[in-house]
Coordinates of C-alpha atoms in Angstrom, one line a residue:
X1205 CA -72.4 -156.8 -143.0
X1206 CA -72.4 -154.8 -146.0
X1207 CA -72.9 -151.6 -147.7
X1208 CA -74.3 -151.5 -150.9
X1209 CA -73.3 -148.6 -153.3
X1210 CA -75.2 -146.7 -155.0
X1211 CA -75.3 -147.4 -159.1
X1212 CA -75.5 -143.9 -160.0
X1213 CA -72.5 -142.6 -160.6
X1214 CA -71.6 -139.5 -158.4
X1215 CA -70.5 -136.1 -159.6
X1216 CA -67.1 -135.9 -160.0
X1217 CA -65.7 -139.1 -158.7
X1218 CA -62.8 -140.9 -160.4
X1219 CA -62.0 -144.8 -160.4
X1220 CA -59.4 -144.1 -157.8
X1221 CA -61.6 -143.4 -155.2
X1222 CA -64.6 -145.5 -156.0
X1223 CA -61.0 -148.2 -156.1
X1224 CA -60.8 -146.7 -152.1
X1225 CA -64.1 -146.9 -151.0
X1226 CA -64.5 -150.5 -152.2
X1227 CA -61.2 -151.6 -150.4
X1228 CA -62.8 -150.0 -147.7
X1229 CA -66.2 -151.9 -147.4
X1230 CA -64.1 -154.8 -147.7
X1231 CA -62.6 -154.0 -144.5
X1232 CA -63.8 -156.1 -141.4
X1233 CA -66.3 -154.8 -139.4
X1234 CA -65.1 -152.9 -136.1
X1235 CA -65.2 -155.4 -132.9
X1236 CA -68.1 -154.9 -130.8
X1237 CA -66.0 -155.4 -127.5
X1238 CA -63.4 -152.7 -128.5
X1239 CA -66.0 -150.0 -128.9
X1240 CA -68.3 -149.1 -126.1
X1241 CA -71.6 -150.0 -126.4
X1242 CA -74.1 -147.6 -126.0
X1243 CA -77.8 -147.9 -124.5
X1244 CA -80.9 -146.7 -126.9
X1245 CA -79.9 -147.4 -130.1
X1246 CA -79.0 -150.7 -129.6
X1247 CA -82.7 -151.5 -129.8
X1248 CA -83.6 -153.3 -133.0
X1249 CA -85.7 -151.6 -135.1
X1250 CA -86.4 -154.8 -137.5
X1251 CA -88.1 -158.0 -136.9
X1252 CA -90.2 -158.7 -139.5
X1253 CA -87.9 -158.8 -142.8
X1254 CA -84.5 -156.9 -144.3
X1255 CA -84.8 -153.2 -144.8
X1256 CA -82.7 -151.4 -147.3
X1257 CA -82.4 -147.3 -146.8
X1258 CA -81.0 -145.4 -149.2
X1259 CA -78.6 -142.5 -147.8
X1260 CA -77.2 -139.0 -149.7
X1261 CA -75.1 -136.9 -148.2
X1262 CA -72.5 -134.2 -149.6
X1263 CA -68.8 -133.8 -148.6
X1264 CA -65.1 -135.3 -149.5
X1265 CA -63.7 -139.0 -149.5
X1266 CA -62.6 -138.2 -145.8
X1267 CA -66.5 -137.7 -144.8
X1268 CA -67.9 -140.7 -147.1
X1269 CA -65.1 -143.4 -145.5
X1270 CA -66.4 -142.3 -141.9
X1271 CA -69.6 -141.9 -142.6
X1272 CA -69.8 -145.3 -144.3
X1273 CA -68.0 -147.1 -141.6
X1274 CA -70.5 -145.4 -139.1
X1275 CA -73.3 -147.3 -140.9
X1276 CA -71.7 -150.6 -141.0
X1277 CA -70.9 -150.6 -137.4
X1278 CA -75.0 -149.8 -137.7
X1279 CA -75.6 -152.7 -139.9
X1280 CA -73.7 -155.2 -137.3
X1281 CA -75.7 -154.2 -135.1
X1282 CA -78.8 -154.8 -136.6
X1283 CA -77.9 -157.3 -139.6
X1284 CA -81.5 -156.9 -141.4
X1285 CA -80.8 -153.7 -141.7
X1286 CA -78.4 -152.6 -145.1
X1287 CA -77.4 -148.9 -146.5
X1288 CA -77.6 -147.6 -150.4
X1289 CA -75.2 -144.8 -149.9
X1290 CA -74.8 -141.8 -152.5
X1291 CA -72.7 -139.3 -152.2
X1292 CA -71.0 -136.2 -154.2
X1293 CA -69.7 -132.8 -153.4
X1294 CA -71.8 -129.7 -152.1
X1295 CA -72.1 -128.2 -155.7
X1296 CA -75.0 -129.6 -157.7
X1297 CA -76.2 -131.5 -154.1
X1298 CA -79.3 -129.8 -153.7
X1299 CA -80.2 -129.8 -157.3
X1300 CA -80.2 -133.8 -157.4
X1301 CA -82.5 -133.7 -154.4
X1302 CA -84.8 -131.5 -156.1
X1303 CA -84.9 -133.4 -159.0
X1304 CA -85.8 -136.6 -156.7
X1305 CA -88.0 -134.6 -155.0
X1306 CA -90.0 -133.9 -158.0
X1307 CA -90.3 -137.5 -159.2
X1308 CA -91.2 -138.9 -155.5
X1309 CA -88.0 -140.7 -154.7
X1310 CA -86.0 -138.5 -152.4
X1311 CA -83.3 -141.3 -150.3
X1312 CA -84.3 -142.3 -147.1
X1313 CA -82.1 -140.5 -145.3
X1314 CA -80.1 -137.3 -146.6
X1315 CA -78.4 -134.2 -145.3
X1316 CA -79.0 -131.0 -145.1
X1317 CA -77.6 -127.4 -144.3
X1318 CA -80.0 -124.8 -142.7
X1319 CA -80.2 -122.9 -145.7
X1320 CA -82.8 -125.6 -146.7
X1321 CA -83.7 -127.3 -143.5
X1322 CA -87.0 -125.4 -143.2
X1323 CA -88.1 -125.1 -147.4
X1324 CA -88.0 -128.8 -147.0
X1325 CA -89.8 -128.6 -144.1
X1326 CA -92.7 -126.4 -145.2
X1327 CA -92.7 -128.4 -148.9
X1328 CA -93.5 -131.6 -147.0
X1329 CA -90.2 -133.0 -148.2
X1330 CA -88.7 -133.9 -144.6
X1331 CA -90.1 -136.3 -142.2
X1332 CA -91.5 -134.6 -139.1
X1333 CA -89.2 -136.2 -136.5
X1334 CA -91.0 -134.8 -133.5
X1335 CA -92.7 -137.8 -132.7
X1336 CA -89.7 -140.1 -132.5
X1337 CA -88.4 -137.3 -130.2
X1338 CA -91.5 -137.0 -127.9
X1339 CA -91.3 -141.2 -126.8
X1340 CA -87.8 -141.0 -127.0
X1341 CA -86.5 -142.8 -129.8
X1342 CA -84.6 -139.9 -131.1
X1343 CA -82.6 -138.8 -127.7
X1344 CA -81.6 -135.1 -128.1
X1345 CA -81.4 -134.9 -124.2
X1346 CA -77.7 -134.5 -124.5
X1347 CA -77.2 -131.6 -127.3
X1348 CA -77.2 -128.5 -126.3
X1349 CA -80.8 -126.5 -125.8
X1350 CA -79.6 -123.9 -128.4
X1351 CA -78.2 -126.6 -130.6
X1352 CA -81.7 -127.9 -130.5
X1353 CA -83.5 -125.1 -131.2
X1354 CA -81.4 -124.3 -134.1
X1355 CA -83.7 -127.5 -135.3
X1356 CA -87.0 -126.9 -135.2
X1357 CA -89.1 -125.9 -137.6
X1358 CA -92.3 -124.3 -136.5
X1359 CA -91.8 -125.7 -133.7
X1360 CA -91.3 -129.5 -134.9
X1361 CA -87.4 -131.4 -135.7
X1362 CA -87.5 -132.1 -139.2
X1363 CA -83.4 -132.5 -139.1
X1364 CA -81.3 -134.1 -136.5
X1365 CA -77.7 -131.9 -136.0
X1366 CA -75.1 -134.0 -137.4
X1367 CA -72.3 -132.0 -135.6
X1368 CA -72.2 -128.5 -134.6
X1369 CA -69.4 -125.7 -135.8
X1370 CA -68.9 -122.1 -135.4
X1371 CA -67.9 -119.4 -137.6
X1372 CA -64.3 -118.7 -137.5
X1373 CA -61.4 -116.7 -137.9
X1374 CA -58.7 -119.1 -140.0
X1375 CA -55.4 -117.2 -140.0
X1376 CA -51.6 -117.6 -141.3
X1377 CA -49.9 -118.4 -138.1
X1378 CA -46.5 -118.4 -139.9
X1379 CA -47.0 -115.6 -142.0
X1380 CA -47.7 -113.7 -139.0
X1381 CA -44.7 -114.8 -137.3
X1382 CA -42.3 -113.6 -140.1
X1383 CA -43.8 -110.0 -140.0
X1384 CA -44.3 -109.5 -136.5
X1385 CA -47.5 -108.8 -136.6
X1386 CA -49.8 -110.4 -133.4
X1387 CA -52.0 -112.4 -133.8
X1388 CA -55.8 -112.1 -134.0
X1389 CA -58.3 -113.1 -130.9
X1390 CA -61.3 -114.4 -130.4
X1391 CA -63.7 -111.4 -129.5
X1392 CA -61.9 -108.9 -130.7
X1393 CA -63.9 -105.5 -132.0
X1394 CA -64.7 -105.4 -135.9
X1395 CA -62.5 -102.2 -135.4
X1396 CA -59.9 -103.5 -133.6
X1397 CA -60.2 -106.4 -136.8
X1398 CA -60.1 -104.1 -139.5
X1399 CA -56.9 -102.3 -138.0
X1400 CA -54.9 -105.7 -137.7
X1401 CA -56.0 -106.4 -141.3
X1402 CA -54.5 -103.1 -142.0
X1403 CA -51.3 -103.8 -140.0
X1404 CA -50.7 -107.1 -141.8
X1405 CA -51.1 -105.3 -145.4
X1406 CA -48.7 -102.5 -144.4
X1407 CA -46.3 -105.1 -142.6
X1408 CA -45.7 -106.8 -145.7
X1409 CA -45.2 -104.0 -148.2
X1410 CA -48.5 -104.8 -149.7
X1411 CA -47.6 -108.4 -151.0
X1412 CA -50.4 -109.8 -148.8
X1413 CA -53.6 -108.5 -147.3
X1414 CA -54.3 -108.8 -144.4
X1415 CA -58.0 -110.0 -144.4
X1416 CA -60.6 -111.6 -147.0
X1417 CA -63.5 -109.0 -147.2
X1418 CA -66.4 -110.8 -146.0
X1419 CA -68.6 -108.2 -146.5
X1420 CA -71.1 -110.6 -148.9
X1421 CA -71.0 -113.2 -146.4
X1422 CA -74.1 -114.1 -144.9
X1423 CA -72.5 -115.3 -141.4
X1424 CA -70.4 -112.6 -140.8
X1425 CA -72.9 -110.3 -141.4
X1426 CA -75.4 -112.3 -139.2
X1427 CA -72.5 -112.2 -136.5
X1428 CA -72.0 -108.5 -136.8
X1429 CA -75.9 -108.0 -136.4
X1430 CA -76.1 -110.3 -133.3
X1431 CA -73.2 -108.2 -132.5
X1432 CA -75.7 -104.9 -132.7
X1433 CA -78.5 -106.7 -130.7
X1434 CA -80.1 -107.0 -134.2
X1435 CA -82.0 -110.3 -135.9
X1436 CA -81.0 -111.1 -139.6
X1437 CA -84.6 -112.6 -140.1
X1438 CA -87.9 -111.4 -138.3
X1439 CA -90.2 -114.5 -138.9
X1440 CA -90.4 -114.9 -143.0
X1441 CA -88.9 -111.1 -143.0
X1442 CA -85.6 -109.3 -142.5
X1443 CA -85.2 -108.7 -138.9
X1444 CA -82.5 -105.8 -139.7
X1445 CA -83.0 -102.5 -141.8
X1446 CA -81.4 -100.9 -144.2
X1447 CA -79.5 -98.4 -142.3
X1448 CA -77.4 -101.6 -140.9
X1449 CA -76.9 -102.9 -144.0
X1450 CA -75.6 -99.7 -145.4
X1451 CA -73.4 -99.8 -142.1
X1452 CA -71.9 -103.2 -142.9
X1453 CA -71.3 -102.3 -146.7
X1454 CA -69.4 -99.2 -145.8
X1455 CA -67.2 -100.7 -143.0
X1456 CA -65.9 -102.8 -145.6
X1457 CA -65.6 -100.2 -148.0
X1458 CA -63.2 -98.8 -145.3
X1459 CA -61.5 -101.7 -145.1
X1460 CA -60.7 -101.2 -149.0
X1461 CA -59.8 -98.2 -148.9
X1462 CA -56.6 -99.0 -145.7
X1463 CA -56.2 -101.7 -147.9
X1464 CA -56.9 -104.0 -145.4
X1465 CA -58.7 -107.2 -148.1
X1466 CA -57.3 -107.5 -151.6
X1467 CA -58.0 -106.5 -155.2
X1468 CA -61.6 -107.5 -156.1
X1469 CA -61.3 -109.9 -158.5
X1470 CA -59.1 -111.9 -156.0
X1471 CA -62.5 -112.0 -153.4
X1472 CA -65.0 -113.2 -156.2
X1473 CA -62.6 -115.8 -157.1
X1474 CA -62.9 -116.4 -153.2
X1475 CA -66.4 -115.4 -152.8
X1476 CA -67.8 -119.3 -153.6
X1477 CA -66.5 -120.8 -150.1
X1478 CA -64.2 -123.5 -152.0
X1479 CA -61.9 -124.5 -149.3
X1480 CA -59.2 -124.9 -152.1
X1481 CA -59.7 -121.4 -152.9
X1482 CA -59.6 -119.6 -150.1
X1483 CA -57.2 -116.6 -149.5
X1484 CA -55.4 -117.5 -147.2
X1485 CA -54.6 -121.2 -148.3
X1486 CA -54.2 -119.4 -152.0
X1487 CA -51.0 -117.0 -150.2
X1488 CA -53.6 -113.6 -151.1
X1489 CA -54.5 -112.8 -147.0
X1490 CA -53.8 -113.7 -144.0
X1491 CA -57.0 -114.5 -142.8
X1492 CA -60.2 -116.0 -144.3
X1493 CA -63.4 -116.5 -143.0
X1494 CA -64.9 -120.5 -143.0
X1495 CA -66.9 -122.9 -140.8
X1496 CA -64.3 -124.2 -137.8
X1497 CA -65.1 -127.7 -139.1
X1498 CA -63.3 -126.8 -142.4
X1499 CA -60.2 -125.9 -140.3
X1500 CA -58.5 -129.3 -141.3
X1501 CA -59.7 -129.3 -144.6
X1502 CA -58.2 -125.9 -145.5
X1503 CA -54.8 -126.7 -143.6
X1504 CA -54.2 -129.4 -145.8
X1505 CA -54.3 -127.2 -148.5
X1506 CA -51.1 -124.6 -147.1
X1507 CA -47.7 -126.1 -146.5
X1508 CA -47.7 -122.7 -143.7
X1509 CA -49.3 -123.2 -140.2
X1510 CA -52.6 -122.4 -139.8
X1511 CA -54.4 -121.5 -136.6
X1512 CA -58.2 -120.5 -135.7
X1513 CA -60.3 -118.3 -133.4
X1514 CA -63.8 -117.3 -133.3
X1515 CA -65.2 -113.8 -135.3
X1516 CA -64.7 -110.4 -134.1
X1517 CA -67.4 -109.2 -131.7
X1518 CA -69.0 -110.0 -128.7
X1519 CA -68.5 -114.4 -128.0
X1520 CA -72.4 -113.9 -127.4
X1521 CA -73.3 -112.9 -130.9
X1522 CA -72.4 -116.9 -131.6
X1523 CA -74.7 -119.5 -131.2
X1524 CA -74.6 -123.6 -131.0
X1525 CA -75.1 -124.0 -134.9
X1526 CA -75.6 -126.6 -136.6
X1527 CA -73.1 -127.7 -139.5
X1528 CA -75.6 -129.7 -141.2
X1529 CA -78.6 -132.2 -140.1
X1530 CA -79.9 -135.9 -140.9
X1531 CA -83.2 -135.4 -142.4
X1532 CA -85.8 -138.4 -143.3
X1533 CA -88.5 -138.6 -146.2
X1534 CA -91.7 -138.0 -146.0
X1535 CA -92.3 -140.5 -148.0
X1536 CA -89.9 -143.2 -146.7
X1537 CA -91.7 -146.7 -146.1
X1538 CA -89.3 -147.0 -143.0
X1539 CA -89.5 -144.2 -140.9
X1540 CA -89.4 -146.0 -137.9
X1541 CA -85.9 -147.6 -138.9
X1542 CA -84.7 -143.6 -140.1
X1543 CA -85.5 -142.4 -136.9
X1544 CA -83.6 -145.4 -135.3
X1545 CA -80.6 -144.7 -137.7
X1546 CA -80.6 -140.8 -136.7
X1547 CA -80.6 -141.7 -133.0
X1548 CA -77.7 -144.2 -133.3
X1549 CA -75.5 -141.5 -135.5
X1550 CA -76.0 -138.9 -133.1
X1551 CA -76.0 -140.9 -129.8
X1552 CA -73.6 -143.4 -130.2
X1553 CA -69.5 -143.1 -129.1
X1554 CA -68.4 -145.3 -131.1
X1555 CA -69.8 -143.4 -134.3
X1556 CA -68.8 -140.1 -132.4
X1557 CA -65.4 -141.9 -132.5
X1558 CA -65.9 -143.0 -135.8
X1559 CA -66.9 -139.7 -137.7
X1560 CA -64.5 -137.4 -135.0
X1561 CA -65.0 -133.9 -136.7
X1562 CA -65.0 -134.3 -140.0
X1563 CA -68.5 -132.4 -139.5
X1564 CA -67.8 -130.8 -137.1
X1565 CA -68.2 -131.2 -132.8
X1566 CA -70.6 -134.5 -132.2
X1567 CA -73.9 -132.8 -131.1
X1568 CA -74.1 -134.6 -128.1
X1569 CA -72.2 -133.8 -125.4
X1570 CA -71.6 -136.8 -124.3
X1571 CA -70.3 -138.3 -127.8
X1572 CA -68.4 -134.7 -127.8
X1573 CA -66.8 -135.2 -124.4
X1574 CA -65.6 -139.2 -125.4
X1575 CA -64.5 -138.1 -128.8
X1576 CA -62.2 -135.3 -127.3
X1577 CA -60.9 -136.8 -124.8
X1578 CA -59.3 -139.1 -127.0
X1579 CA -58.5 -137.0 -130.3
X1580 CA -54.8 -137.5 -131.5
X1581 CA -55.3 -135.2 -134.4
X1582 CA -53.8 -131.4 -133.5
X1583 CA -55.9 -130.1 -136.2
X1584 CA -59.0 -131.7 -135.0
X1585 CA -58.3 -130.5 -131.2
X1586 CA -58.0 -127.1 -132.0
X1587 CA -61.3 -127.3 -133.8
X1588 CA -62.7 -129.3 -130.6
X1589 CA -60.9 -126.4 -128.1
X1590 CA -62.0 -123.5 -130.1
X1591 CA -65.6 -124.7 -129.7
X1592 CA -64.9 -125.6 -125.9
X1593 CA -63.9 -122.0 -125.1
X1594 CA -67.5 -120.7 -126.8
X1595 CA -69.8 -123.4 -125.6
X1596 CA -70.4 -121.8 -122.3
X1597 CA -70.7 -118.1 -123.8
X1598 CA -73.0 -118.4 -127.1
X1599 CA -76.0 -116.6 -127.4
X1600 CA -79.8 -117.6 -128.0
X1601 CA -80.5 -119.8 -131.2
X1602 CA -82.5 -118.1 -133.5
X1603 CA -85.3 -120.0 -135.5
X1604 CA -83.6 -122.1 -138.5
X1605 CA -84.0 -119.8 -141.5
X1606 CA -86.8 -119.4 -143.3
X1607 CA -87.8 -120.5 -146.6
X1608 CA -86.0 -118.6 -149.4
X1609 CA -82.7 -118.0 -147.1
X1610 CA -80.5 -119.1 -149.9
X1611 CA -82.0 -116.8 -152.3
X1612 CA -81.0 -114.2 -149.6
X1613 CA -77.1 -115.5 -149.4
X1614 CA -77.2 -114.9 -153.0
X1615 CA -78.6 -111.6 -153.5
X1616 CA -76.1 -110.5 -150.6
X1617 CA -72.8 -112.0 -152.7
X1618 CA -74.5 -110.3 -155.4
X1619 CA -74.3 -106.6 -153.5
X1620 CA -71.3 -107.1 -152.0
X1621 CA -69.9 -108.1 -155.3
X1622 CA -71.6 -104.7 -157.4
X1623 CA -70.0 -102.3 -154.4
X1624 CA -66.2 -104.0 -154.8
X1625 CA -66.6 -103.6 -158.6
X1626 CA -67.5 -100.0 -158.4
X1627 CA -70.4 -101.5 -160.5
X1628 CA -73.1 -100.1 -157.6
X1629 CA -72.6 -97.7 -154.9
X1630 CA -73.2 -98.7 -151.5
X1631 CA -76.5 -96.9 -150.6
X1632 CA -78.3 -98.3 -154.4
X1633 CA -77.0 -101.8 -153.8
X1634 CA -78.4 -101.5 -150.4
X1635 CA -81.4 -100.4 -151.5
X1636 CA -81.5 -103.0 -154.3
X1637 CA -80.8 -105.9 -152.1
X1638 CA -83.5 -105.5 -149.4
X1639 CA -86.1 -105.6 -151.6
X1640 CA -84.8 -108.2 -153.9
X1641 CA -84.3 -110.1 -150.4
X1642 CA -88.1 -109.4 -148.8
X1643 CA -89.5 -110.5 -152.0
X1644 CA -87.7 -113.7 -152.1
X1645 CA -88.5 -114.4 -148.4
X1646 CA -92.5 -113.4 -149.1
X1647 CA -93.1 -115.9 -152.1

């Protein structure tokens, strides 16, 4: 079996690691009798000639060796069946696919985050997958409801979830330690946050802060209204008003003020979400905020100890979320085999065992419950316990976001960014962002 690359040249990769992943494809292919086998997808979608799919995802060198052994182990399986895999970091990702979606030739199979799940959705770019799920080719019976419902768009999956995650907490453990400060818990008040933030600051004469100000990040601030009882989006609208947004901005200007986060220029250099960057890998903070499937990533960037826990308010404001989701073409000339390929990624326990949580939990329970079971990596089981200790307390999925929701992150970065700067006070760049934000939702 084999994997054939891709001849376009991905962004930012060196010989070294195109060196890697071609010492890699040369590796044998996994034993069938070692790994379990596992029911549905064993079914060959093929009999009539080879298929070729082309498949795009983003992420590291960690994410494309798994995920290129995961379709190998596919390709044993079926042998008429061979991958054209592309893949690149996040930045300039969704760019590419837009420029392949205007010329007609969007891959196969690609992934994609929820801030675009639904635009491609409504822009006929995304296969509708509901069919495959109504006969039963595409088993979701063992993912979570909520993690489900996180999927549908107008009522229809257009995205599979790769792996699920939850917003986190990621914290100096060492640091914390040397100053005798506690440490922070899951579920804590946004009070009782800001105060330990404080603590931390004071703790260490001011050399590091104790918190990242999150205050123009989208999830926290979706947390903190879930938090309220409050919806960030109403349909194609804002579920929330003003007056909570003005809330938010002025808790954090609080936090500024106990010195509780650091100098501004320190967040924006932050703000982007590059693991590298991130406060508390970077020695600014204790704590940053990040996705609990980037917990390995960013403890690979600190020589200190690095621990995890879920956002401050109530464990219910959380949700089963997806990290990211296996979409198809509309225009694929396979989608028979693409829906066969999504059920064997997210149902199989060899590929659960194969992928572990580089993005995250495996969607499935079942895959979830094999691959922990057997982890050996004590990065990747605290990621696996955190998201054990909030599976049986998350809240309602809301609806995918709508079209324009990344426009939205944007404009609130943008605020957040004019109120630290002293550029904008907090009321105008309140004001400013939720029409900026309902006009971007309405077009």
């Amino acid at each position: 079996m084999s994997v054939v690359r891709s001849p376009l040249a991905r962004s930012g990769a060196d010989p070294a690691r195109r060196r890697l992943l071609g010492a890699l494809l040369g590796l044998p292919v996994l034993a069938t009798g070692v790994l379990s086998g596992c029911g549905v997808e064993e079914a060959a979608p093929v009999r009539d000639g080879p298929v070729e799919l082309s498949v795009f995802w983003y992420g590291g060198t960690r994410r494309a060796e798994a995920t290129e052994r995961a379709l190998r182990l596919y390709s044993a399986r079926n042998p008429l069946v061979t991958f054209r895999v592309t893949w690149q970091g996040l930045g300039g990702y969704y760019d590419r696919l837009a420029t392949q979606a205007g010329g007609g030739n969007v891959p196969d199979l690609f992934q994609v985050d929820d801030s675009m799940l639904t635009e491609y959705a409504q822009r006929g770019i995304a296969l509708d997958l509901g069919g495959f799920v109504d006969d039963g080719r595409i088993n979701l019976g063992t993912l979570p409801p909520g993690l489900v419902d996180y999927s549908r768009v107008d009522g229809r999956i257009y995205g599979v979830p790769a792996a699920q995650t939850h917003a986190a907490v990621v914290y100096n453990r060492d640091l914390l330690r040397q100053l005798d400060v506690a440490e922070p818990e899951t579920g804590m008040t946004w009070s009782d946050y800001l105060s330990w933030a404080a603590r931390v600051t004071r703790a260490s004469g001011g050399r590091v802060a104790g918190t990242m100000d999150p205050s123009g990040d989208h999830r926290a601030l979706w947390l903190w209204l879930r938090g309220l009882g409050t919806k960030f989006y109403q349909g194609r609208q804002l579920g929330f008003s003003s007056a909570a947004l003005l809330d938010w901005f002025e808790f954090w200007e609080r936090a500024r003020s106990e010195r509780a986060t650091p100098a501004a220029a320190l967040v924006d250099r932050a703000d982007g979400g590059d693991p590298a960057k991130q406060l508390v890998v970077t020695g600014h903070t204790a704590a940053s905020f990040a996705w609990s499937h980037q917990f390995p990533e960013l403890q690979r960037y600190s020589d200190d100890e690095l621990a995890l826990v879920g956002l401050p308010g109530p464990r219910a404001a959380q949700w089963d979320r997806a990290s990211m989701y296996w979409s198809g073409f509309h225009g694929t000339r396979h989608p028979g085999v693409v829906a066969n390929v999504v059920n064997f990624l997210t149902t199989s326990v060899d590929v659960g065992r194969l992928l572990g949580t580089e993005r995250g939990l495996a969607a499935s329970l079942t895959v979830r419950q094999a691959v922990t079971q057997t982890l050996d990596d004590p990065l990747a089981e605290r990621v696996a316990a955190l998201g054990e200790a909030l599976h049986q307390q998350v809240g309602p999925a809301p609806a995918p976001p709508p079209k324009g929701h990344a426009e939205v992150r944007t404009l609130l970065a943008e605020a957040a960014r004019s109120i630290r700067s002293g550029r904008s006070g907090a009321r105008a760049a309140t004001s400013q962002f939720m029409a900026q934000a309902q006009a971007a939702l309405a077009r």
